[in-house]
Amino acid sequence: MDKNVVLVVFAKILVPFILLFALYVQFHGDFGPGGGFQAGVIFATGIILYALVQGVDRAMAVMPPAVLKPMMAIGVLLYGGVGIASMLLGGHFLDYGFLAHDPIHGQHYGILIIELGVGITVAAVMMVIFYAFMGEQN
Amino acid sequence: MVLLGQFNYWVVFFLMMTGFYVVIARGNLVAKIVGLNIFQTSVFLLYISMGKVAGGTAPIVLADGALYSNPLPHVLILTAIVVGVATTALGLALVVRIKEAYGTIEEDEIHAKDDSL
Amino acid sequence: MRWRGRPCIPAGIRACPIRSAVIDQVIDVLLLILLVITAIAVVRIKSLFAVVMLFGIYSLITAGIFVVLDAVDVAFTEAAVGAGITTVLMLTTLARTGHKQAPARHSPALPLTVVIITGAVLFWGTQDMPRFADPGAPIHLHVADRYIEAGPEEVGVPNMVTAVLASYRGFDTLGEVAVVFTAGVGVLALLGVRRRRKGDGDG
């Protein structure tokens, strides 16, 4: 990696913007193109780029697998939790209208939270898969 | 325009058959997975082609209204792409394990080691 | 969106006249031809590294076609997944399994016959398919109108794809997320994540 100075420096500049863009795509998905699936994948791509130019060990220091493994499940649980919450509040499973006094606000909250759940799971799964593939070779 | 009315479907089925050919004719397991991915992408194209409306625009509401393409195939394929990469990763992980167990990822050599053909 | 200076009334999917449909179709056809050329190259090239890189290009062209076909969300995903993550995963797999492909030992006659017969049947089937971008195609006549007309009021989200994905078909999406999670667990079960350290040979 020592030879590719341009690559290393340029990737270092690019990574924060990729991560920021992922967050934009995540939380602006209601209004423009985007959502949890895209944001999760783009976030993972940023970390994978970092791992490819700086080495997997440094990427694992930033995003430890021990943190990512629970995150895979937390996203799905967040999604399911919204469904349970709307049931407890008197609606059907995943009926977001009951999450707030105004059904439209409820829909907004519901979509925001489940998209976050989707994003967390997708990002964590993609990064864990990448780590698993980079595991043993040199 | 009328002549090319089915062009998208022709290309979709050509790509589908290309992927199918790679899957059944190649012995290398990574090549087979690339073939499966080409097949899968052709199905994505089939759905998205059907959702297009002539003169339509992306299904994001504009202030003064417009003609929108059908959002339903977009939703189905959006999730299918992410599920597709997850299952592709699972397939590649199996290939890596097969390489560790057999020392090869060529179908013929694996069959020869197992005496299964 | 305006048509010859007057606003287009948002009264369903079939309300407005055709806008720039010719350009759309020309770009669509050109990109599809590029896609076919790439796919043929994937079949003919022997080096697996070249095949994987060509597949990345193939995904990127597909993403371009999705933009032309108004599926911006899908194009987004395909560009990040197909040209990004899938390519990287395939390259890391090649690094672990070797990129040499054994020469074919069987004659390609049988697979070719199967593929040509199947393709011919499918090609025959396209005759019954609706014309490309036909607003009267069956797919546009059922739920789509409802999503487009009632979606913005019922869900209050301008992006209809998000509205359908997260709200109308939320249960479906929960299943998809569960599939992604399961695939992640499956890869972990097969390979596992081992932290690499110097002098730690077997992890």
Tab-separated table of C-alpha atoms in Angstrom:
chain	number	residue	atom	x	y	z
A	1	MET	CA	0.000	0.000	0.000
A	2	ASP	CA	2.999	2.318	0.440
A	3	LYS	CA	3.330	2.833	-3.279
A	4	ASN	CA	-0.168	4.121	-3.920
A	5	VAL	CA	0.151	7.511	-2.238
A	6	VAL	CA	-2.467	9.158	-4.440
A	7	LEU	CA	-4.944	6.367	-3.752
A	8	VAL	CA	-4.407	6.434	0.020
A	9	VAL	CA	-4.625	10.216	0.339
A	10	PHE	CA	-7.584	10.547	-1.975
A	11	ALA	CA	-9.515	7.746	-0.266
A	12	LYS	CA	-8.850	9.349	3.090
A	13	ILE	CA	-10.458	12.584	1.842
A	14	LEU	CA	-13.349	10.719	0.235
A	15	VAL	CA	-14.410	8.470	3.139
A	16	PRO	CA	-16.019	11.132	5.403
A	17	PHE	CA	-18.033	12.456	2.476
A	18	ILE	CA	-19.254	8.960	1.588
A	19	LEU	CA	-20.359	8.404	5.194
A	20	LEU	CA	-22.045	11.815	5.331
A	21	PHE	CA	-23.802	11.116	2.050
A	22	ALA	CA	-25.008	7.791	3.451
A	23	LEU	CA	-26.566	9.604	6.414
A	24	TYR	CA	-28.180	12.128	4.044
A	25	VAL	CA	-29.623	9.305	1.945
A	26	GLN	CA	-30.841	7.620	5.134
A	27	PHE	CA	-32.752	10.559	6.579
A	28	HIS	CA	-33.781	12.265	3.347
A	29	GLY	CA	-35.227	9.093	1.833
A	30	ASP	CA	-38.797	10.284	2.434
A	31	PHE	CA	-38.329	13.260	0.130
A	32	GLY	CA	-35.772	12.277	-2.482
A	33	PRO	CA	-34.452	8.995	-3.780
A	34	GLY	CA	-33.003	6.956	-0.971
A	35	GLY	CA	-33.847	5.046	2.162
A	36	GLY	CA	-32.453	2.484	4.535
A	37	PHE	CA	-31.319	-0.077	1.962
A	38	GLN	CA	-29.303	2.410	-0.101
A	39	ALA	CA	-27.928	4.226	2.934
A	40	GLY	CA	-26.797	1.006	4.600
A	41	VAL	CA	-25.002	-0.135	1.467
A	42	ILE	CA	-23.337	3.263	0.897
A	43	PHE	CA	-22.205	3.451	4.522
A	44	ALA	CA	-20.703	-0.028	4.249
A	45	THR	CA	-19.021	0.974	0.970
A	46	GLY	CA	-17.313	3.893	2.746
A	47	ILE	CA	-15.899	1.618	5.442
A	48	ILE	CA	-14.925	-1.008	2.841
A	49	LEU	CA	-13.022	1.655	0.876
A	50	TYR	CA	-11.222	2.603	4.088
A	51	ALA	CA	-10.403	-1.055	4.751
A	52	LEU	CA	-9.116	-1.581	1.203
A	53	VAL	CA	-6.639	1.297	1.305
A	54	GLN	CA	-5.711	1.395	5.015
A	55	GLY	CA	-5.924	-2.306	5.846
A	56	VAL	CA	-8.669	-4.342	7.488
A	57	ASP	CA	-7.116	-4.034	10.952
A	58	ARG	CA	-7.512	-0.260	10.982
A	59	ALA	CA	-11.082	-0.540	9.698
A	60	MET	CA	-11.815	-3.065	12.446
A	61	ALA	CA	-10.521	-0.545	14.995
A	62	VAL	CA	-13.112	1.958	13.716
A	63	MET	CA	-15.960	-0.518	13.253
A	64	PRO	CA	-15.228	-3.483	15.528
A	65	PRO	CA	-16.929	-6.768	14.519
A	66	ALA	CA	-17.970	-7.219	18.146
A	67	VAL	CA	-20.121	-4.086	17.777
A	68	LEU	CA	-21.370	-4.887	14.263
A	69	LYS	CA	-22.644	-8.392	15.105
A	70	PRO	CA	-25.227	-7.136	17.644
A	71	MET	CA	-26.078	-4.257	15.267
A	72	MET	CA	-27.208	-6.796	12.645
A	73	ALA	CA	-29.908	-7.964	15.031
A	74	ILE	CA	-30.669	-4.539	16.532
A	75	GLY	CA	-31.862	-3.225	13.151
A	76	VAL	CA	-34.340	-6.078	12.675
A	77	LEU	CA	-35.491	-5.732	16.300
A	78	LEU	CA	-36.009	-1.981	15.842
A	79	TYR	CA	-38.177	-2.699	12.804
A	80	GLY	CA	-40.174	-5.387	14.599
A	81	GLY	CA	-40.350	-3.183	17.713
A	82	VAL	CA	-42.161	-0.468	15.760
A	83	GLY	CA	-44.658	-3.119	14.700
A	84	ILE	CA	-45.178	-4.248	18.313
A	85	ALA	CA	-45.408	-0.630	19.501
A	86	SER	CA	-48.167	0.146	17.008
A	87	MET	CA	-50.010	-2.970	18.201
A	88	LEU	CA	-49.710	-1.878	21.839
A	89	LEU	CA	-51.055	1.560	20.886
A	90	GLY	CA	-54.181	0.000	19.447
A	91	GLY	CA	-53.427	-0.519	15.767
A	92	HIS	CA	-52.418	-3.484	13.649
A	93	PHE	CA	-48.839	-4.722	13.289
A	94	LEU	CA	-46.778	-1.973	11.567
A	95	ASP	CA	-49.798	0.362	11.459
A	96	TYR	CA	-47.814	3.578	12.000
A	97	GLY	CA	-50.867	5.830	12.153
A	98	PHE	CA	-51.230	5.027	15.860
A	99	LEU	CA	-47.712	6.125	16.809
A	100	ALA	CA	-48.749	9.791	17.157
A	101	HIS	CA	-51.947	11.782	17.625
A	102	ASP	CA	-51.980	12.733	13.969
A	103	PRO	CA	-51.918	9.692	11.642
A	104	ILE	CA	-49.660	11.501	9.128
A	105	HIS	CA	-47.135	12.283	11.891
A	106	GLY	CA	-47.379	8.697	13.027
A	107	GLN	CA	-46.580	7.560	9.495
A	108	HIS	CA	-43.550	9.884	9.448
A	109	TYR	CA	-42.200	8.571	12.752
A	110	GLY	CA	-42.849	4.973	11.770
A	111	ILE	CA	-41.125	5.280	8.386
A	112	LEU	CA	-38.154	7.138	9.894
A	113	ILE	CA	-37.588	4.478	12.561
A	114	ILE	CA	-38.058	1.417	10.372
A	115	GLU	CA	-35.791	2.928	7.677
A	116	LEU	CA	-33.205	3.427	10.424
A	117	GLY	CA	-33.617	-0.220	11.392
A	118	VAL	CA	-33.183	-1.294	7.767
A	119	GLY	CA	-30.106	0.928	7.410
A	120	ILE	CA	-28.456	-0.413	10.576
A	121	THR	CA	-29.014	-4.045	9.621
A	122	VAL	CA	-27.928	-3.659	5.995
A	123	ALA	CA	-24.795	-1.646	6.874
A	124	ALA	CA	-23.785	-4.055	9.649
A	125	VAL	CA	-24.413	-7.171	7.533
A	126	MET	CA	-22.444	-5.799	4.562
A	127	MET	CA	-19.471	-4.843	6.743
A	128	VAL	CA	-19.490	-8.151	8.634
A	129	ILE	CA	-19.641	-10.074	5.339
A	130	PHE	CA	-16.682	-8.053	4.046
A	131	TYR	CA	-14.674	-8.704	7.228
A	132	ALA	CA	-15.490	-12.404	6.981
A	133	PHE	CA	-14.179	-12.522	3.404
A	134	MET	CA	-11.026	-10.577	4.269
A	135	GLY	CA	-10.469	-12.809	7.299
A	136	GLU	CA	-7.602	-15.169	6.656
A	137	GLN	CA	-5.741	-14.194	3.538
A	138	ASN	CA	-2.721	-11.928	3.413
B	1	MET	CA	-41.112	2.881	-31.930
B	2	VAL	CA	-43.649	0.157	-32.602
B	3	LEU	CA	-40.873	-1.997	-34.034
B	4	LEU	CA	-38.828	-1.662	-30.855
B	5	GLY	CA	-41.846	-2.126	-28.592
B	6	GLN	CA	-40.572	-5.474	-27.328
B	7	PHE	CA	-36.845	-4.670	-27.495
B	8	ASN	CA	-36.414	-4.481	-23.712
B	9	TYR	CA	-37.928	-7.934	-23.294
B	10	TRP	CA	-35.713	-9.388	-26.029
B	11	VAL	CA	-32.607	-8.060	-24.309
B	12	VAL	CA	-33.866	-9.275	-20.932
B	13	PHE	CA	-34.351	-12.799	-22.246
B	14	PHE	CA	-31.029	-12.734	-24.101
B	15	LEU	CA	-29.249	-11.773	-20.859
B	16	MET	CA	-31.246	-14.350	-18.937
B	17	MET	CA	-30.104	-17.057	-21.333
B	18	THR	CA	-26.513	-15.761	-21.207
B	19	GLY	CA	-26.516	-16.132	-17.440
B	20	PHE	CA	-28.188	-19.534	-17.704
B	21	TYR	CA	-25.535	-20.674	-20.197
B	22	VAL	CA	-22.695	-19.568	-17.912
B	23	VAL	CA	-24.289	-21.432	-15.001
B	24	ILE	CA	-24.680	-24.738	-16.849
B	25	ALA	CA	-21.659	-24.667	-19.206
B	26	ARG	CA	-18.875	-23.366	-16.944
B	27	GLY	CA	-17.299	-25.648	-14.371
B	28	ASN	CA	-15.782	-22.898	-12.227
B	29	LEU	CA	-17.928	-22.060	-9.210
B	30	VAL	CA	-17.084	-18.316	-9.166
B	31	ALA	CA	-18.010	-18.104	-12.869
B	32	LYS	CA	-21.279	-19.848	-12.049
B	33	ILE	CA	-22.053	-17.214	-9.413
B	34	VAL	CA	-21.297	-14.432	-11.919
B	35	GLY	CA	-23.720	-16.202	-14.300
B	36	LEU	CA	-26.396	-16.357	-11.591
B	37	ASN	CA	-25.923	-12.628	-10.993
B	38	ILE	CA	-26.366	-11.859	-14.704
B	39	PHE	CA	-29.549	-13.946	-14.670
B	40	GLN	CA	-30.745	-12.082	-11.584
B	41	THR	CA	-30.006	-8.652	-13.089
B	42	SER	CA	-32.017	-9.593	-16.181
B	43	VAL	CA	-35.017	-10.255	-13.939
B	44	PHE	CA	-34.531	-6.825	-12.335
B	45	LEU	CA	-34.534	-5.283	-15.817
B	46	LEU	CA	-37.716	-7.162	-16.727
B	47	TYR	CA	-39.587	-5.738	-13.735
B	48	ILE	CA	-38.302	-2.184	-14.149
B	49	SER	CA	-39.061	-2.235	-17.899
B	50	MET	CA	-42.660	-3.177	-17.131
B	51	GLY	CA	-42.982	-0.320	-14.632
B	52	LYS	CA	-41.983	2.375	-17.140
B	53	VAL	CA	-44.732	4.646	-18.461
B	54	ALA	CA	-44.097	6.591	-21.687
B	55	GLY	CA	-43.368	10.221	-20.830
B	56	GLY	CA	-43.448	9.440	-17.125
B	57	THR	CA	-41.044	10.600	-14.483
B	58	ALA	CA	-39.558	9.130	-11.301
B	59	PRO	CA	-42.295	8.471	-8.698
B	60	ILE	CA	-41.477	11.379	-6.397
B	61	VAL	CA	-44.356	13.828	-5.974
B	62	LEU	CA	-43.860	17.172	-7.689
B	63	ALA	CA	-45.664	20.362	-6.711
B	64	ASP	CA	-47.900	20.644	-9.758
B	65	GLY	CA	-48.339	16.981	-10.493
B	66	ALA	CA	-46.963	14.844	-13.289
B	67	LEU	CA	-47.195	11.483	-14.928
B	68	TYR	CA	-45.327	8.974	-12.788
B	69	SER	CA	-43.889	5.582	-13.573
B	70	ASN	CA	-45.224	2.667	-11.551
B	71	PRO	CA	-43.536	2.635	-8.103
B	72	LEU	CA	-44.454	-0.939	-7.225
B	73	PRO	CA	-41.819	-2.787	-9.325
B	74	HIS	CA	-39.221	-0.327	-8.007
B	75	VAL	CA	-40.010	-1.335	-4.432
B	76	LEU	CA	-39.847	-5.048	-5.216
B	77	ILE	CA	-36.541	-4.780	-7.087
B	78	LEU	CA	-34.945	-2.364	-4.619
B	79	THR	CA	-35.243	-4.922	-1.856
B	80	ALA	CA	-34.393	-7.779	-4.227
B	81	ILE	CA	-31.033	-6.190	-5.090
B	82	VAL	CA	-29.945	-5.984	-1.447
B	83	VAL	CA	-31.232	-9.475	-0.704
B	84	GLY	CA	-29.421	-10.561	-3.893
B	85	VAL	CA	-26.045	-9.300	-2.714
B	86	ALA	CA	-26.560	-10.959	0.673
B	87	THR	CA	-27.319	-14.317	-0.940
B	88	THR	CA	-24.438	-13.858	-3.414
B	89	ALA	CA	-22.160	-13.346	-0.423
B	90	LEU	CA	-23.509	-16.563	1.090
B	91	GLY	CA	-22.772	-18.394	-2.175
B	92	LEU	CA	-19.245	-16.974	-2.337
B	93	ALA	CA	-18.677	-17.992	1.294
B	94	LEU	CA	-19.667	-21.545	0.326
B	95	VAL	CA	-17.185	-21.370	-2.578
B	96	VAL	CA	-14.423	-20.331	-0.172
B	97	ARG	CA	-15.261	-23.241	2.132
B	98	ILE	CA	-15.331	-25.661	-0.811
B	99	LYS	CA	-11.877	-24.410	-1.826
B	100	GLU	CA	-10.616	-25.076	1.712
B	101	ALA	CA	-12.168	-28.550	1.831
B	102	TYR	CA	-11.346	-29.773	-1.701
B	103	GLY	CA	-8.470	-27.537	-2.793
B	104	THR	CA	-10.309	-26.672	-5.999
B	105	ILE	CA	-13.416	-24.836	-7.188
B	106	GLU	CA	-13.748	-26.712	-10.488
B	107	GLU	CA	-16.886	-28.818	-10.580
B	108	ASP	CA	-15.260	-31.752	-12.430
B	109	GLU	CA	-12.369	-32.012	-9.977
B	110	ILE	CA	-14.754	-31.927	-7.002
B	111	HIS	CA	-16.804	-34.736	-8.565
B	112	ALA	CA	-13.586	-36.677	-9.254
B	113	LYS	CA	-12.522	-36.365	-5.593
B	114	ASP	CA	-15.911	-37.520	-4.378
B	115	ASP	CA	-16.340	-40.240	-7.028
B	116	SER	CA	-19.815	-38.786	-7.357
B	117	LEU	CA	-20.074	-38.868	-11.139
C	1	MET	CA	-44.057	18.997	-14.921
C	2	ARG	CA	-45.500	20.933	-17.811
C	3	TRP	CA	-46.663	19.870	-21.229
C	4	ARG	CA	-46.406	22.555	-23.908
C	5	GLY	CA	-46.705	25.297	-21.347
C	6	ARG	CA	-49.795	24.053	-19.538
C	7	PRO	CA	-49.631	22.142	-16.266
C	8	CYS	CA	-50.361	18.473	-16.342
C	9	ILE	CA	-53.315	17.509	-14.142
C	10	PRO	CA	-52.379	14.819	-11.612
C	11	ALA	CA	-55.401	12.653	-12.227
C	12	GLY	CA	-53.982	9.178	-12.405
C	13	ILE	CA	-51.352	7.455	-14.358
C	14	ARG	CA	-52.940	7.819	-17.784
C	15	ALA	CA	-53.831	11.506	-17.587
C	16	CYS	CA	-50.936	13.290	-19.297
C	17	PRO	CA	-49.632	13.220	-22.871
C	18	ILE	CA	-46.313	11.703	-23.827
C	19	ARG	CA	-43.207	13.757	-23.025
C	20	SER	CA	-39.820	13.077	-24.622
C	21	ALA	CA	-40.620	9.369	-24.880
C	22	VAL	CA	-38.503	9.070	-28.037
C	23	ILE	CA	-35.288	10.244	-26.366
C	24	ASP	CA	-35.962	7.925	-23.428
C	25	GLN	CA	-36.284	4.987	-25.751
C	26	VAL	CA	-33.197	5.837	-27.837
C	27	ILE	CA	-30.990	6.038	-24.718
C	28	ASP	CA	-32.640	2.891	-23.386
C	29	VAL	CA	-31.891	0.945	-26.568
C	30	LEU	CA	-28.269	2.159	-26.747
C	31	LEU	CA	-27.577	1.214	-23.115
C	32	LEU	CA	-29.223	-2.178	-23.604
C	33	ILE	CA	-26.955	-2.848	-26.587
C	34	LEU	CA	-23.925	-1.954	-24.429
C	35	LEU	CA	-25.249	-4.352	-21.804
C	36	VAL	CA	-25.533	-7.173	-24.346
C	37	ILE	CA	-21.946	-6.563	-25.526
C	38	THR	CA	-20.699	-6.701	-21.920
C	39	ALA	CA	-22.616	-9.909	-21.253
C	40	ILE	CA	-21.122	-11.547	-24.362
C	41	ALA	CA	-17.658	-10.475	-23.193
C	42	VAL	CA	-18.326	-12.077	-19.778
C	43	VAL	CA	-19.093	-15.377	-21.491
C	44	ARG	CA	-16.098	-15.309	-23.841
C	45	ILE	CA	-13.304	-14.077	-21.551
C	46	LYS	CA	-11.360	-16.769	-19.704
C	47	SER	CA	-9.620	-14.777	-16.955
C	48	LEU	CA	-11.830	-14.688	-13.876
C	49	PHE	CA	-10.439	-11.314	-12.781
C	50	ALA	CA	-11.548	-9.824	-16.102
C	51	VAL	CA	-14.947	-11.520	-15.744
C	52	VAL	CA	-15.485	-9.995	-12.292
C	53	MET	CA	-14.436	-6.513	-13.400
C	54	LEU	CA	-16.700	-6.785	-16.454
C	55	PHE	CA	-19.520	-7.739	-14.127
C	56	GLY	CA	-18.915	-4.481	-12.232
C	57	ILE	CA	-19.221	-2.565	-15.520
C	58	TYR	CA	-22.340	-4.590	-16.351
C	59	SER	CA	-23.929	-3.512	-13.048
C	60	LEU	CA	-23.065	0.130	-13.657
C	61	ILE	CA	-24.682	0.061	-17.119
C	62	THR	CA	-27.729	-1.589	-15.559
C	63	ALA	CA	-27.904	1.273	-13.046
C	64	GLY	CA	-27.838	3.718	-15.974
C	65	ILE	CA	-30.743	1.900	-17.622
C	66	PHE	CA	-32.698	2.057	-14.356
C	67	VAL	CA	-32.288	5.855	-14.361
C	68	VAL	CA	-33.658	6.046	-17.908
C	69	LEU	CA	-36.569	3.836	-16.853
C	70	ASP	CA	-37.403	6.284	-13.989
C	71	ALA	CA	-36.333	3.894	-11.230
C	72	VAL	CA	-33.927	6.280	-9.476
C	73	ASP	CA	-34.069	4.477	-6.116
C	74	VAL	CA	-33.278	1.176	-7.776
C	75	ALA	CA	-30.440	2.708	-9.816
C	76	PHE	CA	-28.971	4.077	-6.611
C	77	THR	CA	-29.001	0.662	-4.976
C	78	GLU	CA	-27.695	-1.167	-8.044
C	79	ALA	CA	-24.770	1.270	-8.436
C	80	ALA	CA	-23.731	0.893	-4.788
C	81	VAL	CA	-24.362	-2.861	-4.555
C	82	GLY	CA	-23.528	-4.232	-7.997
C	83	ALA	CA	-20.601	-2.045	-8.948
C	84	GLY	CA	-19.393	-1.683	-5.360
C	85	ILE	CA	-19.937	-4.443	-2.851
C	86	THR	CA	-20.548	-7.448	-5.136
C	87	THR	CA	-17.385	-6.683	-7.119
C	88	VAL	CA	-15.288	-6.330	-3.959
C	89	LEU	CA	-16.689	-9.583	-2.521
C	90	MET	CA	-15.994	-11.461	-5.755
C	91	LEU	CA	-12.434	-10.081	-5.886
C	92	THR	CA	-11.730	-11.134	-2.289
C	93	THR	CA	-13.136	-14.573	-3.106
C	94	LEU	CA	-10.810	-14.802	-6.114
C	95	ALA	CA	-7.890	-13.803	-3.886
C	96	ARG	CA	-8.678	-16.827	-1.720
C	97	THR	CA	-9.599	-19.355	-4.395
C	98	GLY	CA	-7.274	-18.425	-7.277
C	99	HIS	CA	-8.283	-16.834	-10.536
C	100	LYS	CA	-7.339	-19.625	-12.933
C	101	GLN	CA	-10.193	-21.261	-14.700
C	102	ALA	CA	-9.738	-24.825	-15.940
C	103	PRO	CA	-10.345	-25.226	-19.674
C	104	ALA	CA	-13.767	-26.573	-20.528
C	105	ARG	CA	-13.796	-30.366	-20.713
C	106	HIS	CA	-17.267	-30.863	-22.069
C	107	SER	CA	-18.582	-29.833	-25.436
C	108	PRO	CA	-20.746	-26.698	-25.204
C	109	ALA	CA	-23.278	-28.309	-27.564
C	110	LEU	CA	-25.702	-29.590	-24.921
C	111	PRO	CA	-25.850	-26.385	-22.804
C	112	LEU	CA	-26.166	-24.312	-25.990
C	113	THR	CA	-29.082	-26.431	-27.208
C	114	VAL	CA	-30.876	-26.144	-23.863
C	115	VAL	CA	-30.295	-22.383	-23.747
C	116	ILE	CA	-31.392	-21.777	-27.339
C	117	ILE	CA	-34.603	-23.808	-26.939
C	118	THR	CA	-35.468	-22.073	-23.628
C	119	GLY	CA	-34.633	-18.687	-25.146
C	120	ALA	CA	-36.793	-19.373	-28.192
C	121	VAL	CA	-39.767	-20.245	-25.984
C	122	LEU	CA	-39.291	-17.071	-23.927
C	123	PHE	CA	-38.876	-15.006	-27.098
C	124	TRP	CA	-42.127	-16.470	-28.415
C	125	GLY	CA	-43.729	-15.487	-25.103
C	126	THR	CA	-42.767	-11.810	-25.509
C	127	GLN	CA	-45.341	-11.525	-28.312
C	128	ASP	CA	-48.060	-11.453	-25.655
C	129	MET	CA	-46.249	-8.869	-23.511
C	130	PRO	CA	-47.557	-5.281	-23.533
C	131	ARG	CA	-45.609	-2.768	-25.635
C	132	PHE	CA	-42.711	-1.045	-23.842
C	133	ALA	CA	-43.883	1.916	-21.681
C	134	ASP	CA	-47.536	1.347	-22.648
C	135	PRO	CA	-49.620	3.295	-20.087
C	136	GLY	CA	-52.495	0.839	-20.579
C	137	ALA	CA	-50.450	-2.255	-19.641
C	138	PRO	CA	-52.116	-4.476	-17.011
C	139	ILE	CA	-49.411	-3.701	-14.446
C	140	HIS	CA	-50.528	-0.043	-14.311
C	141	LEU	CA	-54.244	-0.735	-13.985
C	142	HIS	CA	-54.561	-2.100	-10.462
C	143	VAL	CA	-52.799	-0.936	-7.296
C	144	ALA	CA	-50.354	1.565	-8.838
C	145	ASP	CA	-52.989	4.273	-9.361
C	146	ARG	CA	-54.044	3.963	-5.765
C	147	TYR	CA	-50.445	4.260	-4.491
C	148	ILE	CA	-49.814	7.312	-6.684
C	149	GLU	CA	-53.084	9.133	-5.979
C	150	ALA	CA	-53.758	8.313	-2.342
C	151	GLY	CA	-50.170	7.721	-1.171
C	152	PRO	CA	-49.131	11.356	-0.632
C	153	GLU	CA	-52.283	12.065	1.454
C	154	GLU	CA	-52.362	8.805	3.403
C	155	VAL	CA	-48.665	8.489	4.150
C	156	GLY	CA	-47.527	12.081	3.690
C	157	VAL	CA	-44.217	11.119	2.071
C	158	PRO	CA	-43.347	12.580	-1.353
C	159	ASN	CA	-41.195	9.634	-2.419
C	160	MET	CA	-43.776	7.002	-3.368
C	161	VAL	CA	-41.174	4.253	-3.421
C	162	THR	CA	-40.426	4.916	0.255
C	163	ALA	CA	-44.148	5.139	1.035
C	164	VAL	CA	-44.876	1.761	-0.575
C	165	LEU	CA	-41.710	0.128	0.765
C	166	ALA	CA	-42.016	1.276	4.359
C	167	SER	CA	-45.745	1.715	4.864
C	168	TYR	CA	-48.012	-0.120	2.410
C	169	ARG	CA	-45.693	-3.108	2.101
C	170	GLY	CA	-43.952	-2.752	5.464
C	171	PHE	CA	-44.529	-6.377	6.372
C	172	ASP	CA	-42.835	-7.467	3.143
C	173	THR	CA	-39.831	-5.254	3.865
C	174	LEU	CA	-39.541	-6.674	7.381
C	175	GLY	CA	-39.189	-10.077	5.739
C	176	GLU	CA	-36.515	-8.777	3.354
C	177	VAL	CA	-34.509	-7.316	6.233
C	178	ALA	CA	-34.803	-10.638	8.030
C	179	VAL	CA	-33.427	-12.365	4.903
C	180	VAL	CA	-30.441	-9.976	4.794
C	181	PHE	CA	-29.847	-10.629	8.502
C	182	THR	CA	-30.068	-14.395	7.986
C	183	ALA	CA	-27.623	-14.267	5.073
C	184	GLY	CA	-25.208	-12.303	7.268
C	185	VAL	CA	-25.517	-14.925	10.014
C	186	GLY	CA	-24.994	-17.637	7.388
C	187	VAL	CA	-21.748	-16.054	6.147
C	188	LEU	CA	-20.580	-15.700	9.755
C	189	ALA	CA	-21.360	-19.364	10.371
C	190	LEU	CA	-19.414	-20.389	7.244
C	191	LEU	CA	-16.379	-18.111	7.488
C	192	GLY	CA	-16.444	-16.276	10.819
C	193	VAL	CA	-14.660	-12.981	11.487
C	194	ARG	CA	-11.157	-13.440	12.792
C	195	ARG	CA	-9.098	-10.498	13.878
C	196	ARG	CA	-5.714	-10.649	12.161
C	197	ARG	CA	-2.602	-10.011	14.210
C	198	LYS	CA	1.041	-10.306	13.337
C	199	GLY	CA	2.440	-13.694	14.330
C	200	ASP	CA	-1.044	-15.040	14.892
C	201	GLY	CA	-0.973	-17.567	12.097
C	202	ASP	CA	-4.160	-19.569	12.460
C	203	GLY	CA	-6.224	-16.724	13.891
